[in-house]
CSV table of C-alpha atoms in Angstrom, one decimal:
chain,number,residue,atom,x,y,z
A,25,UNK,CA,-22.9,-56.4,-35.7
A,26,UNK,CA,-20.3,-53.8,-34.7
A,27,UNK,CA,-20.2,-50.7,-36.8
A,28,UNK,CA,-17.0,-49.1,-38.0
A,29,UNK,CA,-17.4,-46.4,-35.4
A,30,UNK,CA,-17.4,-48.8,-32.5
A,31,UNK,CA,-14.3,-49.9,-30.6
A,32,UNK,CA,-13.3,-53.4,-31.7
A,33,UNK,CA,-10.1,-54.5,-29.9
A,34,UNK,CA,-9.7,-54.9,-26.2
A,35,UNK,CA,-7.3,-51.9,-26.0
A,36,UNK,CA,-9.8,-49.7,-27.8
A,37,UNK,CA,-12.6,-50.8,-25.5
A,38,UNK,CA,-10.5,-50.1,-22.4
A,39,UNK,CA,-9.6,-46.7,-23.9
A,40,UNK,CA,-13.2,-45.9,-24.5
A,41,UNK,CA,-14.0,-46.8,-20.9
A,42,UNK,CA,-11.1,-44.8,-19.5
A,43,UNK,CA,-12.2,-41.7,-21.5
A,44,UNK,CA,-15.7,-42.0,-20.1
A,45,UNK,CA,-14.6,-42.4,-16.4
A,46,UNK,CA,-12.2,-39.5,-16.9
A,47,UNK,CA,-15.2,-37.5,-18.1
A,48,UNK,CA,-17.0,-38.4,-14.9
A,49,UNK,CA,-14.2,-36.9,-12.8
A,50,UNK,CA,-13.9,-33.8,-14.9
A,51,UNK,CA,-17.7,-33.2,-14.8
A,52,UNK,CA,-17.7,-33.5,-11.0
A,53,UNK,CA,-15.2,-30.7,-10.8
A,54,UNK,CA,-16.9,-28.7,-13.6
A,55,UNK,CA,-20.1,-28.4,-11.6
A,56,UNK,CA,-18.2,-25.6,-9.8
A,57,UNK,CA,-17.4,-23.7,-13.0
A,58,UNK,CA,-20.6,-21.6,-13.3
A,59,UNK,CA,-20.4,-20.6,-9.7
A,60,UNK,CA,-16.9,-19.1,-10.0
A,61,UNK,CA,-18.0,-15.8,-11.8
A,62,UNK,CA,-21.1,-15.8,-9.5
A,63,UNK,CA,-18.8,-16.0,-6.5
A,64,UNK,CA,-16.8,-13.0,-7.7
A,65,UNK,CA,-20.0,-11.1,-8.5
A,66,UNK,CA,-21.3,-11.7,-4.9
A,67,UNK,CA,-18.0,-10.6,-3.5
A,68,UNK,CA,-18.5,-7.3,-5.2
A,69,UNK,CA,-16.3,-7.7,-8.3
A,70,UNK,CA,-16.7,-5.2,-11.1
A,71,UNK,CA,-17.9,-6.1,-14.6
A,72,UNK,CA,-14.3,-5.8,-15.8
A,73,UNK,CA,-13.0,-8.2,-13.1
A,74,UNK,CA,-15.6,-10.8,-13.9
A,75,UNK,CA,-14.6,-10.3,-17.6
A,76,UNK,CA,-11.0,-11.0,-16.7
A,77,UNK,CA,-12.0,-14.5,-15.5
A,78,UNK,CA,-13.0,-15.2,-19.1
A,79,UNK,CA,-10.3,-13.3,-20.9
A,80,UNK,CA,-7.2,-14.4,-19.0
A,81,UNK,CA,-7.1,-17.9,-20.5
A,82,UNK,CA,-7.1,-16.3,-23.9
A,83,UNK,CA,-4.1,-14.1,-23.1
A,84,UNK,CA,-2.0,-17.0,-21.9
A,85,UNK,CA,-3.2,-19.3,-24.6
A,86,UNK,CA,-2.4,-16.9,-27.4
A,87,UNK,CA,1.1,-16.5,-26.0
A,88,UNK,CA,1.8,-20.2,-25.3
A,89,UNK,CA,-0.4,-22.3,-27.7
A,90,UNK,CA,2.0,-22.4,-30.6
A,91,UNK,CA,4.9,-23.1,-28.2
A,92,UNK,CA,2.9,-25.9,-26.5
A,93,UNK,CA,1.9,-27.3,-29.9
A,94,UNK,CA,5.5,-27.4,-31.1
A,95,UNK,CA,6.5,-29.1,-27.8
A,96,UNK,CA,3.7,-31.8,-27.9
A,97,UNK,CA,4.5,-32.4,-31.6
A,98,UNK,CA,7.9,-33.8,-30.5
A,99,UNK,CA,6.4,-36.1,-27.8
A,100,UNK,CA,5.8,-39.7,-28.8
A,101,UNK,CA,2.8,-39.9,-26.5
A,102,UNK,CA,0.8,-36.9,-25.1
A,103,UNK,CA,-1.4,-38.9,-22.6
A,104,UNK,CA,0.8,-38.1,-19.6
A,105,UNK,CA,0.8,-34.4,-20.4
A,106,UNK,CA,-3.0,-34.5,-20.8
A,107,UNK,CA,-3.5,-36.2,-17.4
A,108,UNK,CA,-1.1,-33.9,-15.4
A,109,UNK,CA,-2.5,-30.7,-17.1
A,110,UNK,CA,-6.1,-31.7,-16.2
A,111,UNK,CA,-5.1,-32.4,-12.6
A,112,UNK,CA,-3.4,-29.0,-12.2
A,113,UNK,CA,-6.4,-27.1,-13.6
A,114,UNK,CA,-8.9,-28.8,-11.4
A,115,UNK,CA,-6.7,-28.4,-8.4
A,116,UNK,CA,-7.2,-24.6,-8.7
A,117,UNK,CA,-10.8,-25.2,-7.5
A,118,UNK,CA,-9.4,-26.7,-4.3
A,119,UNK,CA,-7.0,-23.8,-3.9
A,120,UNK,CA,-9.8,-21.3,-4.4
A,121,UNK,CA,-11.8,-23.1,-1.7
A,122,UNK,CA,-8.9,-23.2,0.8
A,123,UNK,CA,-8.1,-19.5,0.4
A,124,UNK,CA,-11.8,-18.6,0.7
A,125,UNK,CA,-11.8,-20.2,4.2
A,126,UNK,CA,-8.8,-18.2,5.4
A,127,UNK,CA,-8.5,-14.9,3.5
A,128,UNK,CA,-10.7,-11.8,4.2
A,129,UNK,CA,-13.3,-10.9,1.7
A,130,UNK,CA,-11.3,-7.7,0.7
A,131,UNK,CA,-8.5,-9.7,-1.0
A,132,UNK,CA,-10.5,-12.7,-2.2
A,133,UNK,CA,-11.2,-11.1,-5.6
A,134,UNK,CA,-7.6,-10.5,-6.6
A,135,UNK,CA,-6.5,-13.8,-5.0
A,136,UNK,CA,-9.1,-15.7,-7.0
A,137,UNK,CA,-8.1,-14.0,-10.2
A,138,UNK,CA,-4.4,-14.8,-9.4
A,139,UNK,CA,-5.2,-18.5,-8.9
A,140,UNK,CA,-7.1,-18.7,-12.2
A,141,UNK,CA,-4.4,-16.7,-14.0
A,142,UNK,CA,-2.0,-19.5,-13.0
A,143,UNK,CA,-4.6,-22.2,-14.1
A,144,UNK,CA,-4.4,-20.8,-17.6
A,145,UNK,CA,-0.9,-22.2,-18.1
A,146,UNK,CA,-1.7,-25.9,-17.7
A,147,UNK,CA,-5.1,-25.2,-19.4
A,148,UNK,CA,-3.2,-24.4,-22.6
A,149,UNK,CA,-1.5,-27.8,-22.7
A,150,UNK,CA,-4.8,-29.4,-21.8
A,151,UNK,CA,-6.7,-27.8,-24.6
A,152,UNK,CA,-4.2,-29.0,-27.2
A,153,UNK,CA,-3.6,-32.5,-25.7
A,154,UNK,CA,-7.4,-33.1,-25.3
A,155,UNK,CA,-8.0,-33.0,-29.1
A,156,UNK,CA,-4.9,-35.0,-29.9
A,157,UNK,CA,-5.8,-37.8,-27.4
A,158,UNK,CA,-9.5,-38.0,-28.2
A,159,UNK,CA,-8.8,-38.1,-31.9
A,160,UNK,CA,-6.2,-40.9,-31.4
A,161,UNK,CA,-8.6,-42.9,-29.2
A,162,UNK,CA,-11.6,-42.5,-31.6
A,163,UNK,CA,-9.9,-42.7,-35.0
A,164,UNK,CA,-11.4,-40.9,-38.0
A,165,UNK,CA,-14.7,-42.7,-37.9
A,166,UNK,CA,-15.3,-42.9,-34.1
A,167,UNK,CA,-15.3,-39.2,-33.1
A,168,UNK,CA,-19.1,-38.9,-32.8
A,169,UNK,CA,-19.4,-42.2,-30.9
A,170,UNK,CA,-16.6,-41.5,-28.4
A,171,UNK,CA,-17.5,-37.9,-27.7
A,172,UNK,CA,-21.3,-38.3,-27.7
A,173,UNK,CA,-20.9,-40.9,-25.0
A,174,UNK,CA,-18.3,-39.0,-23.0
A,175,UNK,CA,-20.3,-35.8,-23.0
A,176,UNK,CA,-23.6,-37.7,-22.3
A,177,UNK,CA,-22.0,-39.2,-19.2
A,178,UNK,CA,-20.3,-35.9,-18.5
A,179,UNK,CA,-23.7,-34.2,-18.6
A,180,UNK,CA,-25.5,-36.8,-16.5
A,181,UNK,CA,-22.8,-36.5,-13.8
A,182,UNK,CA,-23.0,-32.7,-14.0
A,183,UNK,CA,-26.8,-32.7,-13.7
A,184,UNK,CA,-26.6,-34.9,-10.6
A,185,UNK,CA,-23.9,-32.8,-9.1
A,186,UNK,CA,-25.6,-29.6,-9.8
A,187,UNK,CA,-28.8,-30.9,-8.4
A,188,UNK,CA,-27.1,-31.8,-5.1
A,189,UNK,CA,-25.2,-28.5,-5.0
A,190,UNK,CA,-28.3,-26.4,-5.5
A,191,UNK,CA,-30.1,-28.2,-2.7
A,192,UNK,CA,-27.4,-27.6,-0.1
A,193,UNK,CA,-25.5,-24.4,-1.1
A,194,UNK,CA,-27.9,-22.1,0.7
A,195,UNK,CA,-27.7,-24.1,4.0
A,196,UNK,CA,-24.4,-22.4,4.8
A,197,UNK,CA,-23.7,-18.6,4.6
A,198,UNK,CA,-21.7,-17.1,1.8
A,199,UNK,CA,-18.7,-17.4,1.2
A,200,UNK,CA,-18.2,-20.4,3.3
A,201,UNK,CA,-20.7,-22.4,1.3
A,202,UNK,CA,-18.7,-21.7,-1.9
A,203,UNK,CA,-15.5,-22.7,-0.2
A,204,UNK,CA,-16.9,-26.1,0.8
A,205,UNK,CA,-18.3,-26.6,-2.7
A,206,UNK,CA,-15.0,-25.8,-4.5
A,207,UNK,CA,-13.1,-28.2,-2.2
A,208,UNK,CA,-15.5,-31.0,-2.4
A,209,UNK,CA,-16.0,-30.9,-6.2
A,210,UNK,CA,-12.2,-30.7,-6.9
A,211,UNK,CA,-11.9,-34.3,-5.7
A,212,UNK,CA,-13.1,-35.2,-9.2
A,213,UNK,CA,-9.7,-34.2,-10.5
A,214,UNK,CA,-8.2,-37.3,-8.7
A,215,UNK,CA,-10.6,-39.6,-10.4
A,216,UNK,CA,-9.8,-38.0,-13.8
A,217,UNK,CA,-6.1,-38.3,-13.3
A,218,UNK,CA,-6.1,-41.9,-12.1
A,219,UNK,CA,-8.1,-43.1,-15.2
A,220,UNK,CA,-6.9,-40.7,-17.9
A,221,UNK,CA,-3.3,-41.8,-17.3
A,222,UNK,CA,-4.3,-45.4,-18.2
A,223,UNK,CA,-5.3,-44.4,-21.8
A,224,UNK,CA,-3.2,-46.5,-24.1
A,225,UNK,CA,-2.5,-45.0,-27.5
A,226,UNK,CA,0.4,-46.0,-29.8
A,227,UNK,CA,3.6,-43.9,-29.7
A,228,UNK,CA,3.7,-41.8,-32.8
A,229,UNK,CA,6.8,-40.8,-34.7
A,230,UNK,CA,7.7,-37.2,-33.9
A,231,UNK,CA,7.0,-34.8,-36.7
A,232,UNK,CA,8.4,-31.5,-35.4
A,233,UNK,CA,8.3,-28.5,-37.7
A,234,UNK,CA,11.7,-27.9,-39.1
A,235,UNK,CA,13.7,-25.6,-36.8
A,236,UNK,CA,14.1,-22.1,-38.1
A,237,UNK,CA,16.8,-19.6,-37.4
A,238,UNK,CA,14.6,-16.7,-36.5
A,239,UNK,CA,11.1,-15.8,-35.4
A,240,UNK,CA,10.4,-14.5,-38.9
A,241,UNK,CA,11.3,-17.9,-40.4
A,242,UNK,CA,9.1,-19.6,-37.9
A,243,UNK,CA,6.2,-17.4,-38.8
A,244,UNK,CA,6.8,-18.1,-42.5
A,245,UNK,CA,6.7,-21.8,-41.7
A,246,UNK,CA,3.3,-21.5,-40.1
A,247,UNK,CA,2.1,-19.3,-43.0
A,248,UNK,CA,3.1,-21.9,-45.5
A,249,UNK,CA,1.4,-24.7,-43.5
A,250,UNK,CA,-1.8,-22.7,-43.5
A,251,UNK,CA,-1.5,-21.9,-47.2
A,252,UNK,CA,-1.1,-25.6,-47.9
A,253,UNK,CA,-4.3,-26.4,-45.9
A,254,UNK,CA,-7.0,-24.1,-47.2
A,255,UNK,CA,-9.8,-26.2,-45.7
A,256,UNK,CA,-8.3,-25.8,-42.2
A,257,UNK,CA,-7.8,-22.0,-42.7
A,258,UNK,CA,-11.3,-21.5,-43.9
A,259,UNK,CA,-12.9,-23.5,-41.1
A,260,UNK,CA,-11.0,-21.8,-38.2
A,261,UNK,CA,-11.6,-18.3,-39.7
A,262,UNK,CA,-15.4,-18.9,-39.7
A,263,UNK,CA,-15.3,-20.6,-36.3
A,264,UNK,CA,-13.6,-17.5,-34.9
A,265,UNK,CA,-16.7,-15.4,-35.3
A,266,UNK,CA,-18.8,-18.0,-33.5
A,267,UNK,CA,-16.3,-18.3,-30.6
A,268,UNK,CA,-16.2,-14.5,-30.4
A,269,UNK,CA,-19.9,-14.4,-29.8
A,270,UNK,CA,-19.7,-17.1,-27.2
A,271,UNK,CA,-16.9,-15.5,-25.2
A,272,UNK,CA,-18.6,-12.1,-25.5
A,273,UNK,CA,-21.5,-13.5,-23.6
A,274,UNK,CA,-19.5,-15.5,-21.0
A,275,UNK,CA,-19.0,-12.8,-18.4
A,276,UNK,CA,-22.3,-11.1,-19.3
A,277,UNK,CA,-24.7,-13.9,-18.6
A,278,UNK,CA,-23.8,-14.5,-14.9
A,279,UNK,CA,-24.0,-10.7,-14.4
A,280,UNK,CA,-27.3,-10.6,-16.2
A,281,UNK,CA,-28.8,-13.4,-14.0
A,282,UNK,CA,-27.6,-11.8,-10.8
A,283,UNK,CA,-28.2,-8.1,-11.4
A,284,UNK,CA,-31.0,-8.0,-14.0
A,285,UNK,CA,-33.0,-11.1,-13.4
A,286,UNK,CA,-32.3,-11.3,-9.6
A,287,UNK,CA,-31.8,-15.1,-9.8
A,288,UNK,CA,-30.7,-16.9,-6.6
A,289,UNK,CA,-27.8,-19.4,-6.4
A,290,UNK,CA,-30.3,-22.2,-6.5
A,291,UNK,CA,-32.0,-20.8,-9.6
A,292,UNK,CA,-28.7,-20.2,-11.4
A,293,UNK,CA,-27.7,-23.8,-10.6
A,294,UNK,CA,-31.1,-25.0,-11.9
A,295,UNK,CA,-30.6,-23.1,-15.2
A,296,UNK,CA,-27.2,-24.8,-15.7
A,297,UNK,CA,-28.7,-28.1,-14.7
A,298,UNK,CA,-31.5,-27.8,-17.2
A,299,UNK,CA,-29.1,-26.8,-20.0
A,300,UNK,CA,-26.9,-29.8,-19.2
A,301,UNK,CA,-29.8,-32.2,-18.8
A,302,UNK,CA,-31.2,-31.4,-22.3
A,303,UNK,CA,-27.7,-31.8,-23.7
A,304,UNK,CA,-27.9,-35.4,-22.7
A,305,UNK,CA,-30.7,-36.0,-25.2
A,306,UNK,CA,-28.9,-34.0,-27.8
A,307,UNK,CA,-25.8,-36.2,-27.6
A,308,UNK,CA,-28.0,-39.2,-28.7
A,309,UNK,CA,-30.0,-37.2,-31.2
A,310,UNK,CA,-27.4,-35.4,-33.2
A,311,UNK,CA,-25.2,-38.4,-34.2
A,312,UNK,CA,-28.4,-40.0,-35.7
A,313,UNK,CA,-29.2,-36.8,-37.5
A,314,UNK,CA,-25.6,-36.6,-38.8
A,315,UNK,CA,-25.8,-40.1,-40.3
A,316,UNK,CA,-29.1,-39.2,-42.0
A,317,UNK,CA,-28.5,-35.6,-43.1
A,318,UNK,CA,-24.7,-35.2,-42.8
A,319,UNK,CA,-22.4,-33.1,-40.7
A,320,UNK,CA,-23.1,-29.9,-42.6
A,321,UNK,CA,-26.8,-30.0,-41.7
A,322,UNK,CA,-25.9,-30.4,-38.0
A,323,UNK,CA,-23.4,-27.6,-38.2
A,324,UNK,CA,-25.8,-25.1,-39.7
A,325,UNK,CA,-28.8,-26.1,-37.6
A,326,UNK,CA,-26.9,-25.8,-34.3
A,327,UNK,CA,-25.1,-22.6,-35.2
A,328,UNK,CA,-28.4,-20.9,-35.9
A,329,UNK,CA,-30.2,-22.5,-32.9
A,330,UNK,CA,-27.5,-21.2,-30.5
A,331,UNK,CA,-28.5,-17.6,-31.2
A,332,UNK,CA,-31.8,-18.2,-29.4
A,333,UNK,CA,-30.5,-18.4,-25.8
A,334,UNK,CA,-29.0,-14.9,-25.5
A,335,UNK,CA,-31.6,-13.1,-27.6
A,336,UNK,CA,-34.6,-14.6,-25.9
A,337,UNK,CA,-33.1,-14.2,-22.4
A,338,UNK,CA,-32.4,-10.5,-23.1
A,339,UNK,CA,-35.9,-9.8,-24.5
A,340,UNK,CA,-37.7,-11.6,-21.7
A,341,UNK,CA,-35.6,-11.5,-18.5
A,342,UNK,CA,-37.6,-13.8,-16.3
A,343,UNK,CA,-36.0,-16.7,-14.5
A,344,UNK,CA,-38.6,-19.3,-15.4
A,345,UNK,CA,-38.5,-18.4,-19.1
A,346,UNK,CA,-34.7,-18.4,-19.0
A,347,UNK,CA,-34.8,-22.0,-17.7
A,348,UNK,CA,-36.8,-22.9,-20.9
A,349,UNK,CA,-34.3,-21.1,-23.1
A,350,UNK,CA,-31.4,-22.9,-21.4
A,351,UNK,CA,-33.0,-26.2,-22.3
A,352,UNK,CA,-33.2,-25.0,-26.0
A,353,UNK,CA,-29.6,-24.0,-25.8
A,354,UNK,CA,-28.6,-27.3,-24.3
A,355,UNK,CA,-30.2,-29.2,-27.3
A,356,UNK,CA,-28.3,-27.2,-29.9
A,357,UNK,CA,-25.0,-27.0,-27.9
A,358,UNK,CA,-24.8,-30.8,-27.8
A,359,UNK,CA,-24.8,-31.0,-31.6
A,360,UNK,CA,-22.4,-28.1,-31.9
A,361,UNK,CA,-19.9,-29.6,-29.5
A,362,UNK,CA,-19.8,-32.8,-31.6
A,363,UNK,CA,-19.8,-31.3,-35.1
A,364,UNK,CA,-17.2,-28.6,-34.4
A,365,UNK,CA,-14.7,-31.2,-33.2
A,366,UNK,CA,-15.4,-33.6,-36.0
A,367,UNK,CA,-15.3,-31.0,-38.7
A,368,UNK,CA,-12.1,-29.5,-37.3
A,369,UNK,CA,-10.2,-32.9,-37.2
A,370,UNK,CA,-11.3,-33.6,-40.8
A,371,UNK,CA,-9.1,-30.6,-41.9
A,372,UNK,CA,-6.1,-31.5,-39.7
A,373,UNK,CA,-3.2,-33.5,-41.3
A,374,UNK,CA,-2.8,-36.5,-39.0
A,375,UNK,CA,1.0,-36.3,-38.8
A,376,UNK,CA,0.9,-32.7,-37.6
A,377,UNK,CA,-2.2,-32.9,-35.3
A,378,UNK,CA,-0.6,-31.2,-32.3
A,379,UNK,CA,0.7,-28.3,-34.4
A,380,UNK,CA,-2.6,-27.7,-36.2
A,381,UNK,CA,-4.7,-28.1,-33.1
A,382,UNK,CA,-2.4,-25.5,-31.4
A,383,UNK,CA,-3.0,-23.2,-34.4
A,384,UNK,CA,-6.7,-23.7,-34.1
A,385,UNK,CA,-6.5,-23.0,-30.4
A,386,UNK,CA,-4.6,-19.8,-31.0
A,387,UNK,CA,-7.6,-18.3,-32.9
A,388,UNK,CA,-9.9,-19.5,-30.2
A,389,UNK,CA,-7.7,-17.8,-27.6
A,390,UNK,CA,-7.6,-14.6,-29.6
A,391,UNK,CA,-11.4,-14.4,-29.4
A,392,UNK,CA,-11.2,-15.3,-25.7
A,393,UNK,CA,-8.9,-12.3,-25.1
A,394,UNK,CA,-10.9,-9.7,-26.9
A,395,UNK,CA,-14.5,-10.8,-26.7
A,396,UNK,CA,-15.1,-10.8,-22.8
A,397,UNK,CA,-13.7,-7.3,-22.5
A,398,UNK,CA,-15.9,-6.2,-25.4
A,399,UNK,CA,-18.8,-7.9,-23.7
A,400,UNK,CA,-18.3,-6.0,-20.4
A,401,UNK,CA,-17.7,-2.7,-22.2
A,402,UNK,CA,-21.0,-3.2,-24.1
A,403,UNK,CA,-22.7,-4.1,-20.8
A,404,UNK,CA,-21.5,-0.8,-19.3
A,405,UNK,CA,-22.6,1.2,-22.4
A,406,UNK,CA,-25.8,-0.5,-23.7
A,407,UNK,CA,-26.7,-2.7,-20.7
A,408,UNK,CA,-26.4,-6.3,-20.0
A,409,UNK,CA,-29.4,-7.2,-22.2
A,410,UNK,CA,-28.0,-5.2,-25.1
A,411,UNK,CA,-24.7,-7.1,-24.8
A,412,UNK,CA,-26.5,-10.4,-25.0
A,413,UNK,CA,-28.3,-9.2,-28.2
A,414,UNK,CA,-24.9,-8.4,-29.8
A,415,UNK,CA,-23.8,-11.9,-28.9
A,416,UNK,CA,-26.9,-13.3,-30.6
A,417,UNK,CA,-26.3,-11.2,-33.7
A,418,UNK,CA,-22.7,-12.5,-34.0
A,419,UNK,CA,-23.9,-16.1,-33.7
A,420,UNK,CA,-26.2,-15.5,-36.7
A,421,UNK,CA,-23.2,-14.0,-38.5
A,422,UNK,CA,-21.2,-17.2,-37.9
A,423,UNK,CA,-24.1,-19.2,-39.3
A,424,UNK,CA,-24.2,-17.1,-42.4
A,425,UNK,CA,-20.4,-17.5,-42.9
A,426,UNK,CA,-20.7,-21.3,-42.7
A,427,UNK,CA,-23.4,-21.2,-45.4
A,428,UNK,CA,-20.4,-20.9,-47.8
A,429,UNK,CA,-19.0,-24.5,-48.1
A,430,UNK,CA,-15.5,-25.1,-46.9
A,431,UNK,CA,-12.8,-26.1,-49.4
A,432,UNK,CA,-11.7,-29.6,-49.9
A,433,UNK,CA,-10.9,-31.4,-46.6
A,434,UNK,CA,-7.4,-32.6,-45.8
A,435,UNK,CA,-8.5,-36.0,-44.7
């Protein structure tokens, strides 16, 4: 018997399939993501420059998220915008690979940073459109089913891709090996584009926010929307602390693996592969636990569990142990990915989903601006391991905040 969370009509089944194939294409390209900061590090980038790679999306996002949200709110269908934005972001891997072949090492660091500064523009539209499209495809009862399958397939493809990359990346000298890797993996963007544009969701009546005569009036409009949605405001405020901890560690961990642990490219790839592989099991485990114990249990358990990876890595900086810790992180990360999206969309009014998602993304971008810079400054002052311990402490703080129940949900 089909459950309420399963696709029932032929259109829903096709949409579920297109979402999964889109995920395969994205995951192929994303195999290259962990190697981007490693590439900069091996080229001689400073801690600050590696931190820019993590903080730049936040700057652009904070500036543009609300603008993009207002724009998408007036679109009857956001699928085309989702597809094109995804293709543009992934194409930046190809551009990075091409320039690596032809530019001298001396200017590769600023060139790479410039490419990924540009990528932040379509990435803003992508971050908003993704949540809107996935929610429309899944419906209010199918979010766990859709995303657990997408991210399981996403993870499996990523594991296979990472396994292959780690086996061949050292056969060619740096940086040529990275160039070939970025070029080859960027082909996943074409697969993603071809199938994501086939997603068929109904056109929605536009619900733009009433136009105001000044910036002050616009801000007042957003303030009133937030005041009328206390559950949403409470959730994103608490989530901000968790994301701050995650972004703080983003530039620190690759630096820690290269400079403190002395991990090779193959070992770094293996760490990411183990994390992703264990996530696959988590995507099947946590939906079952959610049905039995509820989303709040999953939220609290995963928030607390995610503090283990940075703290244990900092205290015992040995590559074989970090591989184990990465597996633990993968298990909890799977549940957190699912529950954060589900809990967020419960607080979002359906008729203003693009606007509220853009407001949510703005708080995430704010943490993405500040936290990586804080992380690299901490790394310079108290060491890479000390910065990871601060990240772990903030994750525990996020867990403690979520112990206070959210207010009544909007949907």
